[in-house]
Amino acid sequence: MYLLHLALLFFLIAALIAFVVFSFISMWALARARVPYVPLPSRALESVRGALCVGESSVVYDIGCGDGKVLFYLAHHAPTAHYIGVENSPLPVLLARIRALWHRLRYGTRVDIVNGDFFKHDFSRATHIFIYLFPSVMDELLPILERSLTPGTRLVSATFKFKNKKYKEEVNLAGSKYKLARTLYIYEF
């Protein structure tokens, strides 16, 4: 009986330590990310695909890709394009890399996940970009994109738009019961 109580006590202490460590890592990741992880609703994926117009030789970036949901959806429909997700939160990066490995094994499609700060990333190879970021972060990212993107690069933003750049087209995702991801803004750089 004594060993059972000791094992239970050990389990509770281990669970408490795991909770504290996980909480610390989560707070650190959120502070580092500047944008919380909010996945795009699945019902918006087909509209994003239509708005991006990904071709077979496209180089598609998802800036702040989270678990890579958008990239994997796009890769399933245009498997010869090159897909790159940039994310700096460790848990979504881990999930996205696991999905990328599974996707490569199952479909043969390559999706690369970069763990890093997208403010320091080179996007000059991009032909298509998807973002789902806060407006303040987007406006901070805009000068970097304007300097590095080649003319004709297509960018689709879910929900939020740039303050200092006019969008080419607005796609209303009618019938959405969600407050977020009701609109897509399409930009040409």
mmCIF file of C-alpha atoms in Angstrom:
data_model
loop_
_atom_site.group_PDB
_atom_site.id
_atom_site.type_symbol
_atom_site.label_atom_id
_atom_site.label_comp_id
_atom_site.label_asym_id
_atom_site.label_seq_id
_atom_site.Cartn_x
_atom_site.Cartn_y
_atom_site.Cartn_z
ATOM 1 C CA MET A 1 0.000 0.000 0.000
ATOM 2 C CA TYR A 2 2.893 2.309 0.845
ATOM 3 C CA LEU A 3 4.370 1.785 -2.654
ATOM 4 C CA LEU A 4 1.047 2.604 -4.268
ATOM 5 C CA HIS A 5 0.846 5.924 -2.387
ATOM 6 C CA LEU A 6 4.461 6.680 -3.249
ATOM 7 C CA ALA A 7 3.813 5.935 -6.942
ATOM 8 C CA LEU A 8 0.702 8.140 -6.901
ATOM 9 C CA LEU A 9 2.640 10.968 -5.255
ATOM 10 C CA PHE A 10 5.426 10.594 -7.812
ATOM 11 C CA PHE A 11 2.866 10.689 -10.658
ATOM 12 C CA LEU A 12 1.207 13.844 -9.271
ATOM 13 C CA ILE A 13 4.559 15.609 -8.860
ATOM 14 C CA ALA A 14 5.580 14.629 -12.410
ATOM 15 C CA ALA A 15 2.235 15.882 -13.768
ATOM 16 C CA LEU A 16 2.627 19.187 -11.909
ATOM 17 C CA ILE A 17 6.168 19.647 -13.234
ATOM 18 C CA ALA A 18 4.986 18.835 -16.778
ATOM 19 C CA PHE A 19 2.135 21.334 -16.448
ATOM 20 C CA VAL A 20 4.488 24.094 -15.252
ATOM 21 C CA VAL A 21 7.019 23.385 -18.009
ATOM 22 C CA PHE A 22 4.322 23.236 -20.701
ATOM 23 C CA SER A 23 2.774 26.491 -19.417
ATOM 24 C CA PHE A 24 6.166 28.208 -19.489
ATOM 25 C CA ILE A 25 6.875 26.982 -23.026
ATOM 26 C CA SER A 26 3.421 28.075 -24.191
ATOM 27 C CA MET A 27 3.817 31.572 -22.725
ATOM 28 C CA TRP A 28 7.312 31.864 -24.212
ATOM 29 C CA ALA A 29 6.062 30.743 -27.626
ATOM 30 C CA LEU A 30 3.125 33.170 -27.572
ATOM 31 C CA ALA A 31 5.365 36.073 -26.565
ATOM 32 C CA ARG A 32 7.805 35.148 -29.319
ATOM 33 C CA ALA A 33 5.121 34.661 -31.963
ATOM 34 C CA ARG A 34 3.441 38.085 -31.660
ATOM 35 C CA VAL A 35 0.434 36.425 -33.272
ATOM 36 C CA PRO A 36 -1.575 33.662 -31.612
ATOM 37 C CA TYR A 37 -2.077 30.388 -33.410
ATOM 38 C CA VAL A 38 -5.559 30.591 -34.934
ATOM 39 C CA PRO A 39 -6.126 28.021 -37.674
ATOM 40 C CA LEU A 40 -8.039 28.980 -40.785
ATOM 41 C CA PRO A 41 -11.488 27.354 -40.821
ATOM 42 C CA SER A 42 -11.535 24.344 -43.173
ATOM 43 C CA ARG A 43 -14.497 25.712 -45.103
ATOM 44 C CA ALA A 44 -12.284 28.622 -46.308
ATOM 45 C CA LEU A 45 -9.570 26.421 -47.833
ATOM 46 C CA GLU A 46 -11.174 26.021 -51.249
ATOM 47 C CA SER A 47 -11.687 29.796 -51.503
ATOM 48 C CA VAL A 48 -8.029 30.387 -50.599
ATOM 49 C CA ARG A 49 -6.980 27.915 -53.287
ATOM 50 C CA GLY A 50 -9.131 29.719 -55.845
ATOM 51 C CA ALA A 51 -7.835 33.133 -54.826
ATOM 52 C CA LEU A 52 -4.163 32.104 -54.929
ATOM 53 C CA CYS A 53 -4.346 30.468 -58.397
ATOM 54 C CA VAL A 54 -1.367 28.191 -57.706
ATOM 55 C CA GLY A 55 0.250 26.752 -60.824
ATOM 56 C CA GLU A 56 2.417 23.670 -61.267
ATOM 57 C CA SER A 57 5.688 25.651 -61.030
ATOM 58 C CA SER A 58 4.610 28.076 -58.304
ATOM 59 C CA VAL A 59 6.619 28.755 -55.166
ATOM 60 C CA VAL A 60 4.029 29.189 -52.417
ATOM 61 C CA TYR A 61 4.771 30.639 -48.991
ATOM 62 C CA ASP A 62 2.498 30.610 -45.966
ATOM 63 C CA ILE A 63 3.802 33.280 -43.593
ATOM 64 C CA GLY A 64 2.916 32.277 -40.058
ATOM 65 C CA CYS A 65 1.833 28.849 -41.297
ATOM 66 C CA GLY A 66 0.929 27.329 -37.922
ATOM 67 C CA ASP A 67 0.451 23.589 -38.436
ATOM 68 C CA GLY A 68 0.600 23.958 -42.233
ATOM 69 C CA LYS A 69 -3.082 23.304 -42.878
ATOM 70 C CA VAL A 70 -3.283 25.670 -45.869
ATOM 71 C CA LEU A 71 -0.036 24.417 -47.421
ATOM 72 C CA PHE A 72 -1.047 20.772 -47.226
ATOM 73 C CA TYR A 73 -4.436 21.508 -48.741
ATOM 74 C CA LEU A 74 -2.816 23.393 -51.613
ATOM 75 C CA ALA A 75 -0.152 20.705 -52.073
ATOM 76 C CA HIS A 76 -2.832 18.065 -52.394
ATOM 77 C CA HIS A 77 -4.386 19.977 -55.320
ATOM 78 C CA ALA A 78 -1.194 21.167 -57.079
ATOM 79 C CA PRO A 79 1.482 18.644 -56.106
ATOM 80 C CA THR A 80 4.321 19.861 -58.328
ATOM 81 C CA ALA A 81 4.482 23.380 -56.865
ATOM 82 C CA HIS A 82 6.987 24.089 -54.083
ATOM 83 C CA TYR A 83 5.454 24.888 -50.674
ATOM 84 C CA ILE A 84 7.235 26.672 -47.819
ATOM 85 C CA GLY A 85 5.752 27.529 -44.444
ATOM 86 C CA VAL A 86 7.451 29.980 -42.097
ATOM 87 C CA GLU A 87 6.518 29.738 -38.405
ATOM 88 C CA ASN A 88 8.339 30.608 -35.200
ATOM 89 C CA SER A 89 6.218 28.877 -32.555
ATOM 90 C CA PRO A 90 7.747 25.509 -31.637
ATOM 91 C CA LEU A 91 4.609 23.410 -31.164
ATOM 92 C CA PRO A 92 2.946 24.304 -34.496
ATOM 93 C CA VAL A 93 6.320 23.812 -36.230
ATOM 94 C CA LEU A 94 6.600 20.325 -34.750
ATOM 95 C CA LEU A 95 3.052 19.465 -35.864
ATOM 96 C CA ALA A 96 3.669 20.873 -39.351
ATOM 97 C CA ARG A 97 6.924 18.943 -39.761
ATOM 98 C CA ILE A 98 5.230 15.699 -38.760
ATOM 99 C CA ARG A 99 2.457 16.399 -41.274
ATOM 100 C CA ALA A 100 5.084 17.276 -43.923
ATOM 101 C CA LEU A 101 6.818 13.944 -43.451
ATOM 102 C CA TRP A 102 3.518 12.065 -43.652
ATOM 103 C CA HIS A 103 2.451 14.085 -46.704
ATOM 104 C CA ARG A 104 5.746 13.353 -48.477
ATOM 105 C CA LEU A 105 5.480 9.637 -47.744
ATOM 106 C CA ARG A 106 1.831 9.373 -48.746
ATOM 107 C CA TYR A 107 1.599 11.746 -51.719
ATOM 108 C CA GLY A 108 5.221 12.427 -52.647
ATOM 109 C CA THR A 109 4.601 16.164 -52.313
ATOM 110 C CA ARG A 110 7.233 18.344 -50.747
ATOM 111 C CA VAL A 111 6.227 20.877 -48.107
ATOM 112 C CA ASP A 112 9.090 22.578 -46.256
ATOM 113 C CA ILE A 113 8.520 24.084 -42.825
ATOM 114 C CA VAL A 114 10.993 26.745 -41.718
ATOM 115 C CA ASN A 115 11.275 27.453 -38.004
ATOM 116 C CA GLY A 116 12.181 31.122 -37.887
ATOM 117 C CA ASP A 117 11.246 34.758 -37.724
ATOM 118 C CA PHE A 118 9.405 35.735 -40.910
ATOM 119 C CA PHE A 119 10.657 39.322 -40.522
ATOM 120 C CA LYS A 120 14.158 37.974 -41.277
ATOM 121 C CA HIS A 121 13.187 35.548 -44.037
ATOM 122 C CA ASP A 122 13.917 36.048 -47.741
ATOM 123 C CA PHE A 123 10.727 35.825 -49.812
ATOM 124 C CA SER A 124 12.312 36.731 -53.164
ATOM 125 C CA ARG A 125 11.547 33.273 -54.649
ATOM 126 C CA ALA A 126 7.827 33.528 -53.852
ATOM 127 C CA THR A 127 5.281 33.575 -56.640
ATOM 128 C CA HIS A 128 2.324 33.184 -54.248
ATOM 129 C CA ILE A 129 1.905 34.039 -50.556
ATOM 130 C CA PHE A 130 -0.837 33.339 -48.052
ATOM 131 C CA ILE A 131 -1.054 35.195 -44.731
ATOM 132 C CA TYR A 132 -3.444 35.189 -41.810
ATOM 133 C CA LEU A 133 -1.839 37.704 -39.461
ATOM 134 C CA PHE A 134 -2.874 40.675 -37.350
ATOM 135 C CA PRO A 135 -2.991 44.020 -39.237
ATOM 136 C CA SER A 136 -0.193 45.544 -37.135
ATOM 137 C CA VAL A 137 2.105 42.626 -37.973
ATOM 138 C CA MET A 138 1.093 42.785 -41.644
ATOM 139 C CA ASP A 139 1.871 46.502 -41.805
ATOM 140 C CA GLU A 140 5.268 45.866 -40.239
ATOM 141 C CA LEU A 141 5.902 43.098 -42.791
ATOM 142 C CA LEU A 142 4.758 45.129 -45.822
ATOM 143 C CA PRO A 143 8.032 47.059 -46.426
ATOM 144 C CA ILE A 144 9.977 43.787 -46.311
ATOM 145 C CA LEU A 145 7.626 42.236 -48.861
ATOM 146 C CA GLU A 146 7.717 45.281 -51.140
ATOM 147 C CA ARG A 147 11.532 45.180 -51.167
ATOM 148 C CA SER A 148 11.912 41.459 -51.761
ATOM 149 C CA LEU A 149 8.987 40.284 -53.902
ATOM 150 C CA THR A 150 9.243 40.161 -57.660
ATOM 151 C CA PRO A 151 6.577 41.945 -59.715
ATOM 152 C CA GLY A 152 3.516 39.770 -60.211
ATOM 153 C CA THR A 153 3.711 37.978 -56.876
ATOM 154 C CA ARG A 154 0.184 37.239 -55.675
ATOM 155 C CA LEU A 155 -0.628 37.552 -51.971
ATOM 156 C CA VAL A 156 -3.883 36.462 -50.337
ATOM 157 C CA SER A 157 -4.695 37.630 -46.823
ATOM 158 C CA ALA A 158 -7.504 36.171 -44.749
ATOM 159 C CA THR A 159 -9.621 38.603 -42.701
ATOM 160 C CA PHE A 160 -7.115 41.453 -42.396
ATOM 161 C CA LYS A 161 -5.779 43.902 -44.950
ATOM 162 C CA PHE A 162 -2.730 46.122 -45.234
ATOM 163 C CA LYS A 163 -3.269 49.690 -44.120
ATOM 164 C CA ASN A 164 -0.928 51.186 -46.730
ATOM 165 C CA LYS A 165 -1.545 48.978 -49.756
ATOM 166 C CA LYS A 166 -4.643 48.727 -51.898
ATOM 167 C CA TYR A 167 -5.930 45.247 -52.553
ATOM 168 C CA LYS A 168 -6.745 44.132 -56.096
ATOM 169 C CA GLU A 169 -9.795 42.095 -55.212
ATOM 170 C CA GLU A 170 -11.935 41.252 -52.204
ATOM 171 C CA VAL A 171 -13.570 37.838 -51.887
ATOM 172 C CA ASN A 172 -16.481 37.625 -49.487
ATOM 173 C CA LEU A 173 -16.839 34.165 -47.987
ATOM 174 C CA ALA A 174 -20.626 34.351 -47.792
ATOM 175 C CA GLY A 175 -22.498 32.314 -45.271
ATOM 176 C CA SER A 176 -19.737 32.276 -42.707
ATOM 177 C CA LYS A 177 -20.941 31.866 -39.161
ATOM 178 C CA TYR A 178 -17.485 32.837 -37.907
ATOM 179 C CA LYS A 179 -16.342 36.392 -37.310
ATOM 180 C CA LEU A 180 -12.868 35.584 -38.619
ATOM 181 C CA ALA A 181 -12.029 34.426 -42.127
ATOM 182 C CA ARG A 182 -15.091 36.005 -43.711
ATOM 183 C CA THR A 183 -13.074 37.888 -46.312
ATOM 184 C CA LEU A 184 -10.018 37.273 -48.470
ATOM 185 C CA TYR A 185 -7.981 40.215 -49.769
ATOM 186 C CA ILE A 186 -5.971 39.610 -52.941
ATOM 187 C CA TYR A 187 -2.884 41.723 -53.626
ATOM 188 C CA GLU A 188 -0.494 41.909 -56.582
ATOM 189 C CA PHE A 189 3.039 43.077 -55.883
#
